PDB file of C-alpha atoms in Angstrom:
ATOM      1  CA  MET Y   1       0.098  -0.150  -0.057  1.00 56.00           C
ATOM      2  CA  THR Y   2       1.376   3.292  -1.191  1.00 73.00           C
ATOM      3  CA  GLU Y   3       1.485   6.242   1.002  1.00 80.00           C
ATOM      4  CA  PRO Y   4      -0.917   8.935   0.688  1.00 85.00           C
ATOM      5  CA  ARG Y   5       0.303  12.128  -1.340  1.00 94.00           C
ATOM      6  CA  LEU Y   6      -0.085  14.978   1.218  1.00 97.00           C
ATOM      7  CA  GLY Y   7      -0.920  18.355  -0.094  1.00 98.00           C
ATOM      8  CA  ILE Y   8      -0.199  21.396   2.483  1.00 98.00           C
ATOM      9  CA  VAL Y   9      -1.785  24.561   2.258  1.00 98.00           C
ATOM     10  CA  ILE Y  10      -0.905  26.985   4.921  1.00 98.00           C
ATOM     11  CA  LEU Y  11      -3.256  29.830   5.257  1.00 97.00           C
ATOM     12  CA  ALA Y  12      -1.429  33.709   4.983  1.00 96.00           C
ATOM     13  CA  ALA Y  13      -4.276  35.455   3.416  1.00 93.00           C
ATOM     14  CA  GLY Y  14      -5.345  37.835   6.417  1.00 88.00           C
ATOM     15  CA  GLU Y  15      -4.558  41.267   6.860  1.00 78.00           C
ATOM     16  CA  ALA Y  16      -3.648  40.628  10.994  1.00 74.00           C
ATOM     17  CA  ARG Y  17      -5.544  43.751  11.800  1.00 75.00           C
ATOM     18  CA  ARG Y  18      -5.286  43.462  15.564  1.00 81.00           C
ATOM     19  CA  PHE Y  19      -1.543  43.119  14.631  1.00 78.00           C
ATOM     20  CA  GLY Y  20      -1.389  46.215  12.830  1.00 73.00           C
ATOM     21  CA  ALA Y  21       1.124  45.101  10.128  1.00 78.00           C
ATOM     22  CA  CYS Y  22       2.352  41.860   8.164  1.00 90.00           C
ATOM     23  CA  LYS Y  23       1.811  39.193  11.082  1.00 90.00           C
ATOM     24  CA  GLN Y  24       3.103  36.815   8.658  1.00 94.00           C
ATOM     25  CA  LEU Y  25       6.375  37.840   8.652  1.00 93.00           C
ATOM     26  CA  ALA Y  26       7.315  39.078  12.219  1.00 91.00           C
ATOM     27  CA  LEU Y  27      10.247  38.040  13.782  1.00 93.00           C
ATOM     28  CA  PHE Y  28       9.586  34.746  16.674  1.00 95.00           C
ATOM     29  CA  HIS Y  29      13.191  33.526  17.493  1.00 95.00           C
ATOM     30  CA  THR Y  30      14.877  35.341  14.878  1.00 94.00           C
ATOM     31  CA  LYS Y  31      12.589  33.738  12.264  1.00 96.00           C
ATOM     32  CA  PRO Y  32       9.731  34.807  10.456  1.00 96.00           C
ATOM     33  CA  LEU Y  33       6.109  33.423  11.819  1.00 96.00           C
ATOM     34  CA  LEU Y  34       5.702  31.697   8.299  1.00 97.00           C
ATOM     35  CA  GLN Y  35       9.058  30.193   7.862  1.00 98.00           C
ATOM     36  CA  HIS Y  36       8.514  28.411  11.116  1.00 97.00           C
ATOM     37  CA  VAL Y  37       5.121  26.881  10.273  1.00 98.00           C
ATOM     38  CA  ILE Y  38       7.061  26.016   6.612  1.00 98.00           C
ATOM     39  CA  ASP Y  39       9.883  24.524   8.579  1.00 98.00           C
ATOM     40  CA  ALA Y  40       7.519  22.312  10.403  1.00 98.00           C
ATOM     41  CA  ALA Y  41       5.601  21.092   7.313  1.00 98.00           C
ATOM     42  CA  LEU Y  42       8.820  20.493   4.981  1.00 98.00           C
ATOM     43  CA  PRO Y  43       9.268  17.293   7.018  1.00 98.00           C
ATOM     44  CA  LEU Y  44       6.240  15.646   5.991  1.00 98.00           C
ATOM     45  CA  ARG Y  45       7.475  15.473   2.425  1.00 97.00           C
ATOM     46  CA  PRO Y  46       4.532  16.898   0.930  1.00 97.00           C
ATOM     47  CA  THR Y  47       3.757  16.904  -2.691  1.00 97.00           C
ATOM     48  CA  ARG Y  48       3.141  20.131  -2.553  1.00 97.00           C
ATOM     49  CA  LEU Y  49       3.379  22.734  -0.302  1.00 98.00           C
ATOM     50  CA  VAL Y  50       1.363  26.099  -0.532  1.00 98.00           C
ATOM     51  CA  VAL Y  51       0.856  29.338   0.930  1.00 98.00           C
ATOM     52  CA  MET Y  52      -2.002  30.969   0.726  1.00 98.00           C
ATOM     53  CA  THR Y  53      -1.821  34.754   0.374  1.00 98.00           C
ATOM     54  CA  GLY Y  54      -3.803  37.879   0.408  1.00 96.00           C
ATOM     55  CA  LYS Y  55      -3.242  41.301   1.647  1.00 94.00           C
ATOM     56  CA  TYR Y  56       0.444  41.113   2.109  1.00 95.00           C
ATOM     57  CA  HIS Y  57       1.091  38.798  -1.116  1.00 96.00           C
ATOM     58  CA  LYS Y  58       3.430  41.687  -2.463  1.00 96.00           C
ATOM     59  CA  THR Y  59       5.202  41.972   0.706  1.00 96.00           C
ATOM     60  CA  ILE Y  60       5.357  38.089   1.312  1.00 96.00           C
ATOM     61  CA  ALA Y  61       6.619  37.626  -2.355  1.00 96.00           C
ATOM     62  CA  ALA Y  62       9.533  39.881  -2.023  1.00 96.00           C
ATOM     63  CA  ALA Y  63      10.628  38.129   1.458  1.00 95.00           C
ATOM     64  CA  ASN Y  64      10.431  35.137  -0.635  1.00 96.00           C
ATOM     65  CA  ASP Y  65      12.713  36.527  -3.639  1.00 95.00           C
ATOM     66  CA  GLU Y  66      15.029  37.544  -0.804  1.00 94.00           C
ATOM     67  CA  GLY Y  67      15.637  34.281   0.605  1.00 92.00           C
ATOM     68  CA  VAL Y  68      13.708  35.313   3.827  1.00 93.00           C
ATOM     69  CA  VAL Y  69      10.922  32.942   3.069  1.00 95.00           C
ATOM     70  CA  THR Y  70      11.655  29.361   1.611  1.00 95.00           C
ATOM     71  CA  GLY Y  71      10.448  26.313   1.167  1.00 95.00           C
ATOM     72  CA  ALA Y  72       7.073  26.895  -0.592  1.00 96.00           C
ATOM     73  CA  GLU Y  73       5.102  27.990  -3.422  1.00 97.00           C
ATOM     74  CA  LEU Y  74       3.147  31.286  -2.987  1.00 98.00           C
ATOM     75  CA  ILE Y  75      -0.691  31.428  -4.504  1.00 98.00           C
ATOM     76  CA  HIS Y  76      -2.256  34.547  -3.915  1.00 98.00           C
ATOM     77  CA  ASN Y  77      -5.827  34.510  -2.851  1.00 97.00           C
ATOM     78  CA  PRO Y  78      -7.841  37.458  -4.611  1.00 96.00           C
ATOM     79  CA  ASP Y  79     -10.494  36.806  -2.888  1.00 95.00           C
ATOM     80  CA  TRP Y  80      -8.763  37.029   0.484  1.00 94.00           C
ATOM     81  CA  SER Y  81     -11.200  39.617   2.289  1.00 91.00           C
ATOM     82  CA  SER Y  82     -13.910  36.941   2.223  1.00 92.00           C
ATOM     83  CA  GLY Y  83     -12.167  34.766   4.791  1.00 91.00           C
ATOM     84  CA  MET Y  84     -10.445  31.475   5.384  1.00 93.00           C
ATOM     85  CA  SER Y  85     -12.944  29.652   3.552  1.00 94.00           C
ATOM     86  CA  SER Y  86     -11.897  30.907   0.407  1.00 95.00           C
ATOM     87  CA  SER Y  87      -7.984  30.409   0.378  1.00 96.00           C
ATOM     88  CA  ILE Y  88      -9.083  26.623   1.793  1.00 97.00           C
ATOM     89  CA  ARG Y  89     -11.376  26.028  -0.919  1.00 97.00           C
ATOM     90  CA  LEU Y  90      -8.713  27.680  -3.565  1.00 97.00           C
ATOM     91  CA  GLY Y  91      -5.773  25.519  -1.941  1.00 97.00           C
ATOM     92  CA  CYS Y  92      -8.280  22.465  -2.281  1.00 97.00           C
ATOM     93  CA  GLU Y  93      -8.951  23.268  -6.129  1.00 97.00           C
ATOM     94  CA  LEU Y  94      -4.805  23.389  -6.679  1.00 97.00           C
ATOM     95  CA  LEU Y  95      -3.924  20.347  -4.997  1.00 97.00           C
ATOM     96  CA  SER Y  96      -7.029  18.230  -5.328  1.00 95.00           C
ATOM     97  CA  ASP Y  97      -5.721  16.404  -8.503  1.00 96.00           C
ATOM     98  CA  ASP Y  98      -2.456  15.751  -7.266  1.00 95.00           C
ATOM     99  CA  CYS Y  99      -2.718  15.067  -3.504  1.00 96.00           C
ATOM    100  CA  ASP Y 100      -4.994  12.190  -1.210  1.00 95.00           C
ATOM    101  CA  GLN Y 101      -4.801  14.531   1.841  1.00 96.00           C
ATOM    102  CA  LEU Y 102      -4.896  17.871   2.565  1.00 97.00           C
ATOM    103  CA  LEU Y 103      -3.343  19.350   5.759  1.00 98.00           C
ATOM    104  CA  VAL Y 104      -4.279  23.014   6.512  1.00 98.00           C
ATOM    105  CA  LEU Y 105      -1.943  24.995   8.858  1.00 97.00           C
ATOM    106  CA  LEU Y 106      -2.413  28.951   9.483  1.00 96.00           C
ATOM    107  CA  ALA Y 107       0.780  30.813   9.205  1.00 96.00           C
ATOM    108  CA  ASP Y 108       1.178  31.823  12.920  1.00 95.00           C
ATOM    109  CA  GLN Y 109       0.821  28.474  14.568  1.00 96.00           C
ATOM    110  CA  VAL Y 110       4.648  28.856  15.020  1.00 95.00           C
ATOM    111  CA  LEU Y 111       4.294  26.122  18.458  1.00 96.00           C
ATOM    112  CA  VAL Y 112       2.919  23.509  16.224  1.00 97.00           C
ATOM    113  CA  SER Y 113       5.664  20.345  15.926  1.00 97.00           C
ATOM    114  CA  THR Y 114       6.299  18.132  12.832  1.00 98.00           C
ATOM    115  CA  SER Y 115       5.955  15.108  15.188  1.00 98.00           C
ATOM    116  CA  GLU Y 116       2.120  16.651  16.157  1.00 98.00           C
ATOM    117  CA  LEU Y 117       1.269  17.309  12.716  1.00 98.00           C
ATOM    118  CA  GLU Y 118       2.618  13.633  11.986  1.00 97.00           C
ATOM    119  CA  THR Y 119       0.272  12.328  14.624  1.00 96.00           C
ATOM    120  CA  LEU Y 120      -2.827  14.261  13.032  1.00 95.00           C
ATOM    121  CA  ILE Y 121      -2.028  12.714   9.224  1.00 95.00           C
ATOM    122  CA  ALA Y 122      -1.774   9.391  11.046  1.00 94.00           C
ATOM    123  CA  ARG Y 123      -5.015   9.700  12.685  1.00 93.00           C
ATOM    124  CA  ALA Y 124      -6.830  10.963   9.108  1.00 92.00           C
ATOM    125  CA  VAL Y 125      -7.991   7.460   8.310  1.00 82.00           C
ATOM    126  CA  ASP Y 126     -10.053   5.595   5.916  1.00 77.00           C
ATOM    127  CA  GLY Y 127     -11.523   8.652   4.285  1.00 80.00           C
ATOM    128  CA  GLY Y 128     -11.121  10.564   7.728  1.00 86.00           C
ATOM    129  CA  SER Y 129      -9.966  13.522   8.859  1.00 94.00           C
ATOM    130  CA  ALA Y 130      -7.930  14.820  11.952  1.00 95.00           C
ATOM    131  CA  CYS Y 131      -7.948  17.935  13.602  1.00 96.00           C
ATOM    132  CA  ALA Y 132      -6.333  19.634  16.586  1.00 95.00           C
ATOM    133  CA  GLY Y 133      -7.906  20.217  19.932  1.00 94.00           C
ATOM    134  CA  PHE Y 134      -7.571  23.144  22.142  1.00 93.00           C
ATOM    135  CA  SER Y 135      -9.156  25.714  24.436  1.00 89.00           C
ATOM    136  CA  GLU Y 136     -12.273  23.749  24.499  1.00 89.00           C
ATOM    137  CA  THR Y 137     -13.043  24.231  20.659  1.00 89.00           C
ATOM    138  CA  VAL Y 138     -11.572  22.397  17.191  1.00 93.00           C
ATOM    139  CA  GLY Y 139      -9.653  24.184  14.430  1.00 92.00           C
ATOM    140  CA  PRO Y 140      -6.170  23.599  12.337  1.00 95.00           C
ATOM    141  CA  PRO Y 141      -3.796  22.566  11.745  1.00 97.00           C
ATOM    142  CA  ALA Y 142      -6.609  19.746  10.561  1.00 97.00           C
ATOM    143  CA  VAL Y 143      -5.940  16.686   7.813  1.00 97.00           C
ATOM    144  CA  PHE Y 144      -8.850  16.107   5.371  1.00 96.00           C
ATOM    145  CA  SER Y 145      -9.033  12.840   3.339  1.00 94.00           C
ATOM    146  CA  ARG Y 146      -9.740  13.089  -0.332  1.00 94.00           C
ATOM    147  CA  ALA Y 147     -13.158  12.368   0.589  1.00 93.00           C
ATOM    148  CA  TRP Y 148     -13.775  15.913   1.953  1.00 94.00           C
ATOM    149  CA  TYR Y 149     -12.633  17.596  -1.109  1.00 96.00           C
ATOM    150  CA  PRO Y 150     -16.539  18.253  -2.109  1.00 96.00           C
ATOM    151  CA  ASP Y 151     -17.572  19.230   0.823  1.00 94.00           C
ATOM    152  CA  LEU Y 152     -13.439  21.853   0.950  1.00 96.00           C
ATOM    153  CA  LEU Y 153     -14.692  23.089  -2.670  1.00 95.00           C
ATOM    154  CA  THR Y 154     -18.086  24.306  -1.481  1.00 93.00           C
ATOM    155  CA  LEU Y 155     -16.391  26.113   1.741  1.00 92.00           C
ATOM    156  CA  ASN Y 156     -18.044  30.020   2.312  1.00 87.00           C
ATOM    157  CA  ALA Y 157     -18.129  32.366   5.325  1.00 79.00           C
ATOM    158  CA  GLU Y 158     -21.358  31.181   6.726  1.00 69.00           C
ATOM    159  CA  ASN Y 159     -20.124  26.985   6.309  1.00 69.00           C
ATOM    160  CA  GLY Y 160     -16.700  27.268   6.892  1.00 77.00           C
ATOM    161  CA  ALA Y 161     -13.967  24.351   7.985  1.00 89.00           C
ATOM    162  CA  LYS Y 162     -14.858  24.761  11.203  1.00 88.00           C
ATOM    163  CA  LYS Y 163     -18.679  23.687  11.021  1.00 89.00           C
ATOM    164  CA  LEU Y 164     -17.482  20.747   8.993  1.00 89.00           C
ATOM    165  CA  LEU Y 165     -14.980  19.413  11.767  1.00 91.00           C
ATOM    166  CA  ASN Y 166     -17.857  19.834  14.086  1.00 89.00           C
ATOM    167  CA  ASP Y 167     -20.390  18.167  11.962  1.00 88.00           C
ATOM    168  CA  PRO Y 168     -21.244  14.562  14.670  1.00 85.00           C
ATOM    169  CA  ALA Y 169     -22.145  12.727  10.773  1.00 84.00           C
ATOM    170  CA  LYS Y 170     -18.557  13.387   9.809  1.00 87.00           C
ATOM    171  CA  GLN Y 171     -15.419  11.176  10.739  1.00 85.00           C
ATOM    172  CA  VAL Y 172     -13.354  13.614  12.666  1.00 94.00           C
ATOM    173  CA  ALA Y 173     -10.259  12.365  15.182  1.00 93.00           C
ATOM    174  CA  ILE Y 174      -9.812  15.386  17.259  1.00 94.00           C
ATOM    175  CA  VAL Y 175      -6.051  15.419  18.467  1.00 94.00           C
ATOM    176  CA  PRO Y 176      -5.368  17.544  21.636  1.00 92.00           C
ATOM    177  CA  MET Y 177      -2.795  20.015  20.646  1.00 94.00           C
ATOM    178  CA  LYS Y 178      -2.576  23.068  23.002  1.00 91.00           C
ATOM    179  CA  SER Y 179       0.546  24.418  20.833  1.00 93.00           C
ATOM    180  CA  ALA Y 180      -2.186  25.132  17.899  1.00 92.00           C
ATOM    181  CA  GLY Y 181      -3.750  27.545  20.201  1.00 84.00           C
ATOM    182  CA  TRP Y 182      -1.019  30.030  20.844  1.00 69.00           C
TER     183      TRP Y 182
END
């Protein structure tokens, strides 16, 4: 049996309103937040790893050109202002043909480790999904198997991924992960 082909979508399209600047490139232990997340994801050997950009696309692209951010393909989501669902939907559209599983992470989840991501992937078996459980809620990082792609392609602001993850009719493994709630 072959291993599922993994696609990784890092959500970095938001405007970081409360932060007041490009949070994705803010330094944490001398590295941009986004680079920490990319570095945690790369050892998973994804078929594709994309960063969905939006408001700060030009700034992040410049950081990529300068070698400050490396290891991922940048994709601009022109509909970024409509919320995370649009980036998840676009990421699924772009990666669905090449990948059997889709791992969705946030650009500021710098405390999530590679081993925690490996645990999530291992728990998303038999067409199911797995997500982080933290602070009495569920959310990213989350792994979606191919059977979930039709649902991901219909996400919108009112019906986001969290609603899918909370659907009792869906097979979702919840993995306790305090680091995801930072």
